[in-house]
Amino acid sequence: MNLTKEMVGHLKGGIAITVVLASLVFGAISGSGTASMLALGSVFLVALRQGNYDDIFSYGLISTSSSLSSLIPPGVAMILYATITGTSVQDVFLVGLSMGIVFGVILAAYGVFYAIKL
């Protein structure tokens, strides 16, 4: 979280961007959205409260970004899907990575929009 905060923390909405980026990085490490939420959720909630974000937005951002982290390879669900259906793991990982990045950018942009609106 400190790395992503140093990269974008100075921007308007930087805390929201930090939450999204840190979740995606943690998802790349763990492969599980649930693990991302459990490991980082309390830290994110404190940071968002210090940034004057309301609790409803904070809970939504944490849960959504944590669920997005399961799209970033190596997602456990992606490996199971590829194994069960006989699909190429490489193809599933490429699609998951591209969609994870796209949805991550959209979620971070919404966080910036919300911060400007505050």
GROMACS .gro file of N, CA and C in nm:
model
  354
    1MET      N    1   0.082  -0.119   0.000
    1MET     CA    2   0.000   0.000   0.000
    1MET      C    3   0.087   0.125   0.000
    2ASN      N    4   0.199   0.122   0.071
    2ASN     CA    5   0.286   0.239   0.073
    2ASN      C    6   0.343   0.271  -0.064
    3LEU      N    7   0.376   0.167  -0.141
    3LEU     CA    8   0.429   0.190  -0.276
    3LEU      C    9   0.326   0.260  -0.363
    4THR      N   10   0.204   0.209  -0.365
    4THR     CA   11   0.102   0.272  -0.449
    4THR      C   12   0.064   0.410  -0.397
    5LYS      N   13   0.068   0.429  -0.265
    5LYS     CA   14   0.038   0.562  -0.209
    5LYS      C   15   0.144   0.663  -0.250
    6GLU      N   16   0.269   0.621  -0.255
    6GLU     CA   17   0.376   0.710  -0.300
    6GLU      C   18   0.360   0.747  -0.448
    7MET      N   19   0.308   0.652  -0.527
    7MET     CA   20   0.292   0.676  -0.671
    7MET      C   21   0.178   0.772  -0.700
    8VAL      N   22   0.063   0.756  -0.634
    8VAL     CA   23  -0.055   0.834  -0.670
    8VAL      C   24  -0.120   0.906  -0.553
    9GLY      N   25  -0.064   0.898  -0.434
    9GLY     CA   26  -0.126   0.955  -0.316
    9GLY      C   27  -0.140   1.106  -0.319
   10HIS      N   28  -0.057   1.174  -0.395
   10HIS     CA   29  -0.062   1.319  -0.401
   10HIS      C   30  -0.172   1.371  -0.494
   11LEU      N   31  -0.230   1.286  -0.575
   11LEU     CA   32  -0.335   1.326  -0.668
   11LEU      C   33  -0.468   1.340  -0.597
   12LYS      N   34  -0.558   1.418  -0.656
   12LYS     CA   35  -0.694   1.425  -0.605
   12LYS      C   36  -0.759   1.289  -0.626
   13GLY      N   37  -0.808   1.228  -0.521
   13GLY     CA   38  -0.861   1.092  -0.528
   13GLY      C   39  -0.753   0.987  -0.520
   14GLY      N   40  -0.635   1.027  -0.478
   14GLY     CA   41  -0.522   0.935  -0.472
   14GLY      C   42  -0.542   0.819  -0.376
   15ILE      N   43  -0.618   0.842  -0.270
   15ILE     CA   44  -0.642   0.732  -0.175
   15ILE      C   45  -0.727   0.624  -0.241
   16ALA      N   46  -0.828   0.666  -0.316
   16ALA     CA   47  -0.913   0.569  -0.386
   16ALA      C   48  -0.833   0.493  -0.491
   17ILE      N   49  -0.745   0.562  -0.562
   17ILE     CA   50  -0.660   0.497  -0.661
   17ILE      C   51  -0.566   0.399  -0.591
   18THR      N   52  -0.515   0.438  -0.475
   18THR     CA   53  -0.426   0.352  -0.398
   18THR      C   54  -0.496   0.223  -0.358
   19VAL      N   55  -0.621   0.234  -0.316
   19VAL     CA   56  -0.697   0.115  -0.278
   19VAL      C   57  -0.710   0.019  -0.396
   20VAL      N   58  -0.744   0.073  -0.512
   20VAL     CA   59  -0.762  -0.011  -0.632
   20VAL      C   60  -0.629  -0.074  -0.673
   21LEU      N   61  -0.523   0.005  -0.681
   21LEU     CA   62  -0.393  -0.048  -0.723
   21LEU      C   63  -0.339  -0.152  -0.625
   22ALA      N   64  -0.349  -0.122  -0.496
   22ALA     CA   65  -0.299  -0.217  -0.397
   22ALA      C   66  -0.378  -0.348  -0.400
   23SER      N   67  -0.508  -0.339  -0.423
   23SER     CA   68  -0.588  -0.462  -0.433
   23SER      C   69  -0.546  -0.544  -0.554
   24LEU      N   70  -0.522  -0.478  -0.667
   24LEU     CA   71  -0.482  -0.551  -0.786
   24LEU      C   72  -0.343  -0.613  -0.769
   25VAL      N   73  -0.253  -0.542  -0.704
   25VAL     CA   74  -0.120  -0.598  -0.680
   25VAL      C   75  -0.129  -0.716  -0.583
   26PHE      N   76  -0.210  -0.702  -0.479
   26PHE     CA   77  -0.225  -0.812  -0.384
   26PHE      C   78  -0.293  -0.931  -0.451
   27GLY      N   79  -0.386  -0.905  -0.542
   27GLY     CA   80  -0.449  -1.013  -0.616
   27GLY      C   81  -0.350  -1.088  -0.703
   28ALA      N   82  -0.253  -1.016  -0.758
   28ALA     CA   83  -0.150  -1.081  -0.838
   28ALA      C   84  -0.060  -1.168  -0.752
   29ILE      N   85  -0.048  -1.133  -0.626
   29ILE     CA   86   0.034  -1.212  -0.535
   29ILE      C   87  -0.043  -1.333  -0.482
   30SER      N   88  -0.167  -1.309  -0.438
   30SER     CA   89  -0.242  -1.416  -0.370
   30SER      C   90  -0.333  -1.495  -0.462
   31GLY      N   91  -0.387  -1.431  -0.564
   31GLY     CA   92  -0.480  -1.499  -0.653
   31GLY      C   93  -0.620  -1.511  -0.596
   32SER      N   94  -0.651  -1.438  -0.490
   32SER     CA   95  -0.781  -1.450  -0.424
   32SER      C   96  -0.832  -1.313  -0.383
   33GLY      N   97  -0.955  -1.284  -0.422
   33GLY     CA   98  -1.017  -1.159  -0.383
   33GLY      C   99  -1.052  -1.156  -0.235
   34THR      N  100  -1.091  -1.270  -0.182
   34THR     CA  101  -1.124  -1.278  -0.041
   34THR      C  102  -1.000  -1.251   0.045
   35ALA      N  103  -0.889  -1.307   0.006
   35ALA     CA  104  -0.764  -1.283   0.081
   35ALA      C  105  -0.726  -1.137   0.074
   36SER      N  106  -0.748  -1.074  -0.040
   36SER     CA  107  -0.718  -0.932  -0.055
   36SER      C  108  -0.802  -0.848   0.040
   37MET      N  109  -0.931  -0.879   0.047
   37MET     CA  110  -1.019  -0.803   0.135
   37MET      C  111  -0.984  -0.824   0.281
   38LEU      N  112  -0.956  -0.948   0.318
   38LEU     CA  113  -0.925  -0.977   0.458
   38LEU      C  114  -0.791  -0.917   0.500
   39ALA      N  115  -0.694  -0.922   0.412
   39ALA     CA  116  -0.560  -0.874   0.448
   39ALA      C  117  -0.551  -0.722   0.448
   40LEU      N  118  -0.619  -0.658   0.355
   40LEU     CA  119  -0.599  -0.514   0.338
   40LEU      C  120  -0.721  -0.429   0.371
   41GLY      N  121  -0.836  -0.490   0.392
   41GLY     CA  122  -0.960  -0.414   0.411
   41GLY      C  123  -0.957  -0.317   0.527
   42SER      N  124  -0.907  -0.360   0.641
   42SER     CA  125  -0.906  -0.270   0.758
   42SER      C  126  -0.809  -0.153   0.738
   43VAL      N  127  -0.698  -0.179   0.671
   43VAL     CA  128  -0.603  -0.070   0.642
   43VAL      C  129  -0.664   0.029   0.545
   44PHE      N  130  -0.733  -0.023   0.444
   44PHE     CA  131  -0.799   0.064   0.346
   44PHE      C  132  -0.907   0.147   0.410
   45LEU      N  133  -0.986   0.087   0.499
   45LEU     CA  134  -1.096   0.158   0.561
   45LEU      C  135  -1.046   0.275   0.644
   46VAL      N  136  -0.940   0.255   0.719
   46VAL     CA  137  -0.883   0.363   0.798
   46VAL      C  138  -0.831   0.475   0.708
   47ALA      N  139  -0.763   0.438   0.600
   47ALA     CA  140  -0.709   0.539   0.508
   47ALA      C  141  -0.820   0.618   0.440
   48LEU      N  142  -0.926   0.550   0.400
   48LEU     CA  143  -1.037   0.619   0.335
   48LEU      C  144  -1.112   0.710   0.432
   49ARG      N  145  -1.125   0.667   0.556
   49ARG     CA  146  -1.189   0.753   0.656
   49ARG      C  147  -1.104   0.877   0.683
   50GLN      N  148  -0.972   0.861   0.686
   50GLN     CA  149  -0.884   0.977   0.704
   50GLN      C  150  -0.892   1.072   0.585
   51GLY      N  151  -0.924   1.020   0.469
   51GLY     CA  152  -0.941   1.102   0.349
   51GLY      C  153  -1.079   1.160   0.333
   52ASN      N  154  -1.163   1.148   0.438
   52ASN     CA  155  -1.298   1.204   0.442
   52ASN      C  156  -1.396   1.139   0.344
   53TYR      N  157  -1.370   1.015   0.305
   53TYR     CA  158  -1.467   0.941   0.226
   53TYR      C  159  -1.571   0.884   0.321
   54ASP      N  160  -1.697   0.882   0.278
   54ASP     CA  161  -1.799   0.825   0.366
   54ASP      C  162  -1.791   0.673   0.365
   55ASP      N  163  -1.853   0.613   0.465
   55ASP     CA  164  -1.840   0.468   0.484
   55ASP      C  165  -1.903   0.388   0.370
   56ILE      N  166  -2.014   0.433   0.317
   56ILE     CA  167  -2.079   0.358   0.209
   56ILE      C  168  -1.988   0.349   0.088
   57PHE      N  169  -1.928   0.460   0.048
   57PHE     CA  170  -1.834   0.459  -0.064
   57PHE      C  171  -1.712   0.373  -0.030
   58SER      N  172  -1.662   0.384   0.091
   58SER     CA  173  -1.542   0.310   0.132
   58SER      C  174  -1.566   0.159   0.127
   59TYR      N  175  -1.678   0.115   0.182
   59TYR     CA  176  -1.709  -0.028   0.179
   59TYR      C  177  -1.726  -0.078   0.037
   60GLY      N  178  -1.794   0.001  -0.045
   60GLY     CA  179  -1.814  -0.038  -0.185
   60GLY      C  180  -1.683  -0.045  -0.261
   61LEU      N  181  -1.595   0.053  -0.241
   61LEU     CA  182  -1.468   0.055  -0.311
   61LEU      C  183  -1.379  -0.063  -0.268
   62ILE      N  184  -1.376  -0.091  -0.139
   62ILE     CA  185  -1.294  -0.201  -0.089
   62ILE      C  186  -1.344  -0.335  -0.142
   63SER      N  187  -1.474  -0.357  -0.134
   63SER     CA  188  -1.527  -0.485  -0.179
   63SER      C  189  -1.515  -0.502  -0.330
   64THR      N  190  -1.538  -0.397  -0.406
   64THR     CA  191  -1.529  -0.407  -0.552
   64THR      C  192  -1.385  -0.426  -0.596
   65SER      N  193  -1.293  -0.348  -0.541
   65SER     CA  194  -1.154  -0.363  -0.582
   65SER      C  195  -1.096  -0.497  -0.538
   66SER      N  196  -1.141  -0.548  -0.424
   66SER     CA  197  -1.095  -0.680  -0.380
   66SER      C  198  -1.148  -0.790  -0.471
   67SER      N  199  -1.271  -0.776  -0.517
   67SER     CA  200  -1.323  -0.877  -0.609
   67SER      C  201  -1.256  -0.867  -0.745
   68LEU      N  202  -1.216  -0.747  -0.785
   68LEU     CA  203  -1.142  -0.732  -0.910
   68LEU      C  204  -1.005  -0.799  -0.903
   69SER      N  205  -0.950  -0.807  -0.784
   69SER     CA  206  -0.817  -0.866  -0.771
   69SER      C  207  -0.815  -1.013  -0.809
   70SER      N  208  -0.931  -1.079  -0.808
   70SER     CA  209  -0.933  -1.219  -0.850
   70SER      C  210  -0.925  -1.233  -1.002
   71LEU      N  211  -0.942  -1.123  -1.076
   71LEU     CA  212  -0.925  -1.127  -1.222
   71LEU      C  213  -0.779  -1.124  -1.264
   72ILE      N  214  -0.694  -1.074  -1.177
   72ILE     CA  215  -0.553  -1.062  -1.211
   72ILE      C  216  -0.487  -1.198  -1.191
   73PRO      N  217  -0.417  -1.247  -1.293
   73PRO     CA  218  -0.351  -1.379  -1.279
   73PRO      C  219  -0.251  -1.380  -1.166
   74PRO      N  220  -0.235  -1.485  -1.095
   74PRO     CA  221  -0.297  -1.617  -1.107
   74PRO      C  222  -0.420  -1.630  -1.019
   75GLY      N  223  -0.536  -1.601  -1.071
   75GLY     CA  224  -0.660  -1.615  -0.995
   75GLY      C  225  -0.697  -1.761  -0.978
   76VAL      N  226  -0.735  -1.796  -0.858
   76VAL     CA  227  -0.769  -1.934  -0.828
   76VAL      C  228  -0.887  -1.980  -0.912
   77ALA      N  229  -0.989  -1.895  -0.924
   77ALA     CA  230  -1.107  -1.930  -1.003
   77ALA      C  231  -1.072  -1.947  -1.151
   78MET      N  232  -0.978  -1.869  -1.200
   78MET     CA  233  -0.937  -1.880  -1.340
   78MET      C  234  -0.867  -2.013  -1.367
   79ILE      N  235  -0.785  -2.056  -1.274
   79ILE     CA  236  -0.716  -2.184  -1.290
   79ILE      C  237  -0.816  -2.299  -1.287
   80LEU      N  238  -0.911  -2.292  -1.195
   80LEU     CA  239  -1.015  -2.395  -1.189
   80LEU      C  240  -1.099  -2.398  -1.316
   81TYR      N  241  -1.136  -2.281  -1.366
   81TYR     CA  242  -1.215  -2.275  -1.489
   81TYR      C  243  -1.139  -2.337  -1.606
   82ALA      N  244  -1.013  -2.299  -1.619
   82ALA     CA  245  -0.933  -2.352  -1.730
   82ALA      C  246  -0.915  -2.503  -1.718
   83THR      N  247  -0.898  -2.552  -1.598
   83THR     CA  248  -0.880  -2.695  -1.577
   83THR      C  249  -1.008  -2.773  -1.608
   84ILE      N  250  -1.121  -2.724  -1.561
   84ILE     CA  251  -1.247  -2.794  -1.580
   84ILE      C  252  -1.292  -2.793  -1.725
   85THR      N  253  -1.277  -2.679  -1.792
   85THR     CA  254  -1.328  -2.667  -1.929
   85THR      C  255  -1.227  -2.707  -2.035
   86GLY      N  256  -1.103  -2.727  -1.997
   86GLY     CA  257  -1.001  -2.762  -2.095
   86GLY      C  258  -0.952  -2.643  -2.174
   87THR      N  259  -0.982  -2.524  -2.129
   87THR     CA  260  -0.937  -2.401  -2.195
   87THR      C  261  -0.790  -2.377  -2.164
   88SER      N  262  -0.724  -2.311  -2.253
   88SER     CA  263  -0.584  -2.277  -2.232
   88SER      C  264  -0.571  -2.182  -2.113
   89VAL      N  265  -0.484  -2.216  -2.019
   89VAL     CA  266  -0.462  -2.131  -1.902
   89VAL      C  267  -0.406  -1.996  -1.946
   90GLN      N  268  -0.321  -1.995  -2.047
   90GLN     CA  269  -0.263  -1.871  -2.097
   90GLN      C  270  -0.372  -1.778  -2.151
   91ASP      N  271  -0.467  -1.833  -2.226
   91ASP     CA  272  -0.576  -1.750  -2.279
   91ASP      C  273  -0.663  -1.693  -2.167
   92VAL      N  274  -0.692  -1.775  -2.069
   92VAL     CA  275  -0.773  -1.729  -1.957
   92VAL      C  276  -0.699  -1.619  -1.880
   93PHE      N  277  -0.569  -1.637  -1.860
   93PHE     CA  278  -0.490  -1.535  -1.790
   93PHE      C  279  -0.484  -1.404  -1.869
   94LEU      N  280  -0.468  -1.410  -2.000
   94LEU     CA  281  -0.463  -1.288  -2.081
   94LEU      C  282  -0.594  -1.212  -2.076
   95VAL      N  283  -0.705  -1.284  -2.087
   95VAL     CA  284  -0.836  -1.218  -2.079
   95VAL      C  285  -0.858  -1.160  -1.939
   96GLY      N  286  -0.824  -1.236  -1.836
   96GLY     CA  287  -0.840  -1.188  -1.699
   96GLY      C  288  -0.755  -1.065  -1.671
   97LEU      N  289  -0.632  -1.066  -1.719
   97LEU     CA  290  -0.544  -0.952  -1.697
   97LEU      C  291  -0.596  -0.828  -1.768
   98SER      N  292  -0.637  -0.844  -1.893
   98SER     CA  293  -0.685  -0.726  -1.967
   98SER      C  294  -0.814  -0.672  -1.905
   99MET      N  295  -0.906  -0.759  -1.867
   99MET     CA  296  -1.030  -0.712  -1.806
   99MET      C  297  -1.005  -0.655  -1.666
  100GLY      N  298  -0.913  -0.713  -1.591
  100GLY     CA  299  -0.880  -0.659  -1.460
  100GLY      C  300  -0.823  -0.519  -1.469
  101ILE      N  301  -0.738  -0.497  -1.567
  101ILE     CA  302  -0.680  -0.363  -1.585
  101ILE      C  303  -0.787  -0.264  -1.629
  102VAL      N  304  -0.872  -0.303  -1.724
  102VAL     CA  305  -0.978  -0.214  -1.772
  102VAL      C  306  -1.072  -0.176  -1.658
  103PHE      N  307  -1.121  -0.275  -1.584
  103PHE     CA  308  -1.213  -0.246  -1.474
  103PHE      C  309  -1.142  -0.172  -1.361
  104GLY      N  310  -1.014  -0.197  -1.340
  104GLY     CA  311  -0.938  -0.124  -1.239
  104GLY      C  312  -0.925   0.023  -1.274
  105VAL      N  313  -0.900   0.053  -1.401
  105VAL     CA  314  -0.891   0.192  -1.446
  105VAL      C  315  -1.027   0.261  -1.431
  106ILE      N  316  -1.134   0.191  -1.467
  106ILE     CA  317  -1.268   0.250  -1.453
  106ILE      C  318  -1.300   0.277  -1.306
  107LEU      N  319  -1.267   0.183  -1.219
  107LEU     CA  320  -1.293   0.200  -1.077
  107LEU      C  321  -1.209   0.312  -1.018
  108ALA      N  322  -1.083   0.322  -1.058
  108ALA     CA  323  -0.997   0.431  -1.011
  108ALA      C  324  -1.048   0.566  -1.062
  109ALA      N  325  -1.095   0.570  -1.185
  109ALA     CA  326  -1.150   0.695  -1.241
  109ALA      C  327  -1.274   0.737  -1.164
  110TYR      N  328  -1.357   0.640  -1.128
  110TYR     CA  329  -1.475   0.674  -1.047
  110TYR      C  330  -1.433   0.726  -0.910
  111GLY      N  331  -1.328   0.668  -0.852
  111GLY     CA  332  -1.277   0.718  -0.724
  111GLY      C  333  -1.230   0.862  -0.732
  112VAL      N  334  -1.165   0.897  -0.843
  112VAL     CA  335  -1.121   1.035  -0.864
  112VAL      C  336  -1.242   1.126  -0.881
  113PHE      N  337  -1.338   1.083  -0.960
  113PHE     CA  338  -1.461   1.161  -0.980
  113PHE      C  339  -1.532   1.184  -0.847
  114TYR      N  340  -1.540   1.081  -0.766
  114TYR     CA  341  -1.605   1.092  -0.636
  114TYR      C  342  -1.529   1.189  -0.545
  115ALA      N  343  -1.396   1.183  -0.548
  115ALA     CA  344  -1.315   1.272  -0.464
  115ALA      C  345  -1.330   1.418  -0.508
  116ILE      N  346  -1.341   1.441  -0.636
  116ILE     CA  347  -1.360   1.579  -0.686
  116ILE      C  348  -1.497   1.629  -0.644
  117LYS      N  349  -1.595   1.540  -0.646
  117LYS     CA  350  -1.731   1.576  -0.608
  117LYS      C  351  -1.742   1.608  -0.460
  118LEU      N  352  -1.652   1.550  -0.376
  118LEU     CA  353  -1.656   1.579  -0.231
  118LEU      C  354  -1.629   1.724  -0.213
   0.00000   0.00000   0.00000
